[in-house]
Short mmCIF file of C-alpha atoms in Angstrom, two decimals:
data_model
loop_
_atom_site.label_atom_id
_atom_site.label_comp_id
_atom_site.label_asym_id
_atom_site.label_seq_id
_atom_site.Cartn_x
_atom_site.Cartn_y
_atom_site.Cartn_z
CA GLY E 20 71.43 106.45 115.16
CA GLU E 21 74.62 105.63 113.37
CA ASP E 22 76.90 108.49 112.40
CA VAL E 23 79.73 107.97 109.90
CA GLU E 24 82.48 110.55 109.45
CA GLN E 25 85.20 110.90 106.83
CA SER E 26 87.66 113.61 105.93
CA LEU E 27 86.57 115.29 102.71
CA PHE E 28 89.83 115.52 100.77
CA LEU E 29 93.08 113.60 100.30
CA SER E 30 95.85 114.32 97.85
CA VAL E 31 98.73 111.90 97.15
CA ARG E 32 101.47 111.47 94.57
CA GLU E 33 101.30 108.70 92.02
CA GLY E 34 103.06 105.60 93.34
CA ASP E 35 102.57 106.51 97.00
CA SER E 36 100.12 104.80 99.33
CA SER E 37 96.79 106.41 100.14
CA VAL E 38 95.02 105.93 103.45
CA ILE E 39 91.39 106.95 103.71
CA ASN E 40 89.93 106.99 107.21
CA CYS E 41 86.40 106.58 108.52
CA THR E 42 84.91 106.64 112.01
CA TYR E 43 81.50 105.41 113.09
CA THR E 44 79.50 105.48 116.28
CA ASP E 45 77.43 102.29 116.54
CA SER E 46 79.43 99.54 118.21
CA SER E 47 76.93 96.92 117.00
CA SER E 48 77.86 97.55 113.36
CA THR E 49 78.14 94.28 111.49
CA TYR E 50 79.33 94.97 107.94
CA LEU E 51 81.54 97.85 106.84
CA TYR E 52 81.95 98.77 103.19
CA TRP E 53 84.07 100.90 100.93
CA TYR E 54 82.51 102.25 97.75
CA LYS E 55 84.23 104.16 94.93
CA GLN E 56 82.52 106.79 92.83
CA GLU E 57 84.23 107.98 89.66
CA PRO E 58 83.13 111.22 87.97
CA GLY E 59 79.70 110.90 86.39
CA ALA E 60 79.20 107.35 87.67
CA GLY E 61 77.32 105.55 90.43
CA LEU E 62 78.86 103.90 93.45
CA GLN E 63 80.97 100.82 92.89
CA LEU E 64 81.46 98.34 95.73
CA LEU E 65 85.22 98.04 96.29
CA THR E 66 85.49 95.82 99.30
CA TYR E 67 83.90 95.07 102.65
CA ILE E 68 84.83 93.63 106.00
CA PHE E 69 82.83 91.80 108.66
CA SER E 70 82.97 93.17 112.16
CA ASN E 71 84.68 90.02 113.45
CA MET E 72 87.72 90.70 111.24
CA ASP E 73 90.60 93.10 111.85
CA MET E 74 92.05 93.19 108.38
CA LYS E 75 91.21 92.25 104.83
CA GLN E 76 93.54 92.46 101.85
CA ASP E 77 92.52 92.39 98.23
CA GLN E 78 95.32 93.11 95.74
CA ARG E 79 96.26 96.78 96.25
CA LEU E 80 93.53 97.36 98.82
CA THR E 81 93.91 96.78 102.54
CA VAL E 82 91.05 97.38 104.95
CA LEU E 83 91.82 97.77 108.65
CA LEU E 84 89.14 97.73 111.33
CA ASN E 85 89.71 98.90 114.89
CA LYS E 86 86.48 98.01 116.69
CA LYS E 87 87.60 99.49 119.98
CA ASP E 88 88.09 102.94 118.41
CA LYS E 89 85.29 102.40 115.83
CA HIS E 90 87.76 103.27 113.11
CA LEU E 91 87.92 101.89 109.59
CA SER E 92 90.59 102.62 107.02
CA LEU E 93 91.23 101.85 103.39
CA ARG E 94 94.81 101.72 102.20
CA ILE E 95 95.53 101.82 98.47
CA ALA E 96 99.07 100.74 97.63
CA ASP E 97 100.91 102.18 94.63
CA THR E 98 98.18 104.74 93.98
CA GLN E 99 97.51 105.43 90.32
CA THR E 100 95.82 108.34 88.54
CA GLY E 101 92.90 106.00 87.82
CA ASP E 102 92.30 105.79 91.56
CA SER E 103 91.21 109.44 91.62
CA ALA E 104 87.60 109.31 92.77
CA ILE E 105 85.37 109.82 95.78
CA TYR E 106 85.53 106.99 98.32
CA PHE E 107 82.55 106.35 100.58
CA CYS E 108 82.60 104.47 103.83
CA ALA E 109 79.28 102.74 104.63
CA VAL E 110 78.26 100.93 107.78
CA LEU E 111 75.51 98.42 108.41
CA SER E 112 74.30 98.07 111.97
CA SER E 113 72.69 94.96 113.37
CA GLY E 114 68.98 94.51 112.91
CA ASN E 115 66.85 95.69 110.05
CA THR E 116 68.53 99.05 109.49
CA PRO E 117 69.76 100.52 106.22
CA LEU E 118 73.32 101.34 105.28
CA VAL E 119 74.64 104.63 106.62
CA PHE E 120 77.14 106.41 104.39
CA GLY E 121 79.81 108.96 105.16
CA LYS E 122 80.05 112.12 103.03
CA GLY E 123 82.87 110.65 100.98
CA THR E 124 86.59 111.43 100.66
CA ARG E 125 87.75 112.93 97.39
CA LEU E 126 91.10 111.37 96.49
CA SER E 127 93.26 113.32 94.06
CA VAL E 128 96.31 111.60 92.62
CA ILE E 129 99.07 113.87 91.36
CA ALA E 130 101.21 112.54 88.53
CA GLU H 27 78.55 96.68 83.69
CA THR H 28 77.25 96.81 87.25
CA GLY H 29 74.10 94.82 86.63
CA VAL H 30 71.98 97.78 87.71
CA THR H 31 70.84 100.14 84.99
CA GLN H 32 69.10 103.49 85.28
CA THR H 33 67.34 105.62 82.71
CA PRO H 34 67.49 108.37 81.82
CA ARG H 35 71.07 109.28 82.75
CA HIS H 36 70.27 113.00 82.64
CA LEU H 37 66.94 114.78 83.07
CA VAL H 38 66.02 118.44 83.06
CA MET H 39 62.48 119.23 84.09
CA GLY H 40 60.40 122.23 85.04
CA MET H 41 58.64 122.50 88.36
CA THR H 42 55.26 121.71 86.81
CA ASN H 43 56.39 118.64 84.87
CA LYS H 44 55.76 114.98 85.65
CA LYS H 45 58.53 112.53 84.90
CA SER H 46 59.67 109.08 86.01
CA LEU H 47 63.06 107.57 86.73
CA LYS H 48 63.55 103.90 85.97
CA CYS H 49 65.85 101.35 87.54
CA GLU H 50 66.36 97.76 86.51
CA GLN H 51 68.56 95.15 88.14
CA HIS H 52 69.78 91.99 86.43
CA LEU H 53 71.36 90.40 89.50
CA GLY H 54 68.47 88.35 90.84
CA HIS H 55 68.26 90.50 93.96
CA ASN H 56 65.08 91.01 95.92
CA ALA H 57 65.73 94.37 97.60
CA MET H 58 65.93 97.71 95.81
CA TYR H 59 66.67 101.23 96.99
CA TRP H 60 66.47 104.87 95.95
CA TYR H 61 69.13 107.27 97.22
CA LYS H 62 69.55 111.00 96.73
CA GLN H 63 73.06 112.40 96.39
CA SER H 64 73.33 116.16 96.79
CA ALA H 65 76.51 118.19 96.76
CA LYS H 66 78.28 118.37 100.12
CA LYS H 67 75.72 116.16 101.88
CA PRO H 68 75.84 112.49 102.87
CA LEU H 69 74.05 110.02 100.67
CA GLU H 70 70.38 110.06 101.69
CA LEU H 71 68.31 106.90 101.65
CA MET H 72 64.84 107.62 100.30
CA PHE H 73 63.00 104.32 99.88
CA VAL H 74 63.61 100.62 100.38
CA TYR H 75 61.66 97.81 98.77
CA ASN H 76 62.08 94.19 99.83
CA PHE H 77 60.20 91.56 97.83
CA LYS H 78 58.22 94.40 96.20
CA GLU H 79 57.02 95.69 99.56
CA GLN H 80 58.09 99.11 100.76
CA THR H 81 59.95 98.70 104.04
CA GLU H 82 61.49 102.14 104.41
CA ASN H 83 60.34 105.68 103.64
CA ASN H 84 62.68 108.23 105.13
CA SER H 85 60.24 111.14 105.42
CA VAL H 86 60.42 111.80 101.72
CA PRO H 87 58.06 114.50 100.38
CA SER H 88 55.02 113.19 98.55
CA ARG H 89 56.19 114.80 95.29
CA PHE H 90 58.43 111.70 95.07
CA SER H 91 56.38 108.55 94.53
CA PRO H 92 58.10 105.15 94.23
CA GLU H 93 56.72 102.12 92.46
CA CYS H 94 58.08 98.59 92.50
CA PRO H 95 56.04 96.38 90.14
CA ASN H 96 58.40 93.41 90.55
CA SER H 97 61.71 92.63 92.20
CA SER H 98 63.69 93.63 89.08
CA HIS H 99 62.19 97.05 88.43
CA LEU H 100 61.91 100.19 90.49
CA PHE H 101 60.49 103.54 89.46
CA LEU H 102 60.55 106.98 91.01
CA HIS H 103 57.70 109.17 89.82
CA LEU H 104 58.34 112.89 90.08
CA HIS H 105 55.82 115.73 90.06
CA THR H 106 55.86 119.40 91.03
CA LEU H 107 59.49 119.24 92.11
CA GLN H 108 61.48 122.12 93.57
CA PRO H 109 64.90 123.39 92.46
CA GLU H 110 66.41 121.98 95.67
CA ASP H 111 65.42 118.52 94.44
CA SER H 112 68.16 118.80 91.81
CA ALA H 113 70.61 116.00 92.60
CA LEU H 114 71.97 112.65 91.48
CA TYR H 115 69.41 109.92 92.14
CA LEU H 116 70.97 106.52 92.64
CA CYS H 117 69.27 103.17 92.54
CA ALA H 118 70.77 100.14 94.26
CA SER H 119 69.89 96.49 94.77
CA SER H 120 70.93 93.75 97.17
CA GLN H 121 70.14 90.18 98.05
CA ASP H 122 67.86 90.87 101.01
CA ASP H 123 68.02 94.23 102.72
CA ASN H 124 71.06 93.61 104.87
CA TYR H 125 73.60 92.57 102.27
CA GLU H 126 76.00 94.65 100.21
CA GLN H 127 74.32 96.94 97.76
CA TYR H 128 75.17 97.33 94.09
CA PHE H 129 74.51 100.73 92.57
CA GLY H 130 73.39 101.95 89.20
CA PRO H 131 75.09 104.88 87.43
CA GLY H 132 72.48 107.36 88.63
CA THR H 133 70.21 109.91 87.01
CA ARG H 134 71.41 113.50 87.16
CA LEU H 135 68.24 115.52 87.71
CA THR H 136 68.04 119.29 87.25
CA VAL H 137 64.84 121.08 88.21
CA THR H 138 64.48 124.50 86.62
#
């Protein structure tokens, strides 16, 4: 089955860019998502990308997809203290299969 | 407001208690999900309902019993839980079971 991996921690300075990486194993994955979880809250859908796209930009967020390496990244420009949260990568394979989530990357933003 | 609400937000229960978690979605979706989020573990999918029919049960112990009376409401009935069942239980919904999911805030469950 699908396996999704993320590094557990990332620390950046306020104003810098953050890059959160994710790798997956199923080459037939169709939709790839980034969710944000703030302390004490549920998961919030941030953005997603279809597997036929290489890049998607949405304000400060840029998603890059390298299908050959099965690598997904989320870049946050001008990172703010309010961006401190856990970011989950989630992958949907083709067919009637549920989303598979990574363990999440805890982003800490230092003022 | 995410459109998916969960109650209660926090629950402490003993191992012999019976309680229920409630989820309601106001998004017009027809698929609903229960996830378990434990510390240092990936999010675990527990149950999937599509058009009120259960389509997924990921080997969840029978002490967890889901109920989906309609496409807007989802319950998780709990009985004789174990301390290792303490976790954040998240509900989600989507338009069909292969579209992006929207999550509720979760219920933080502590089993004593």
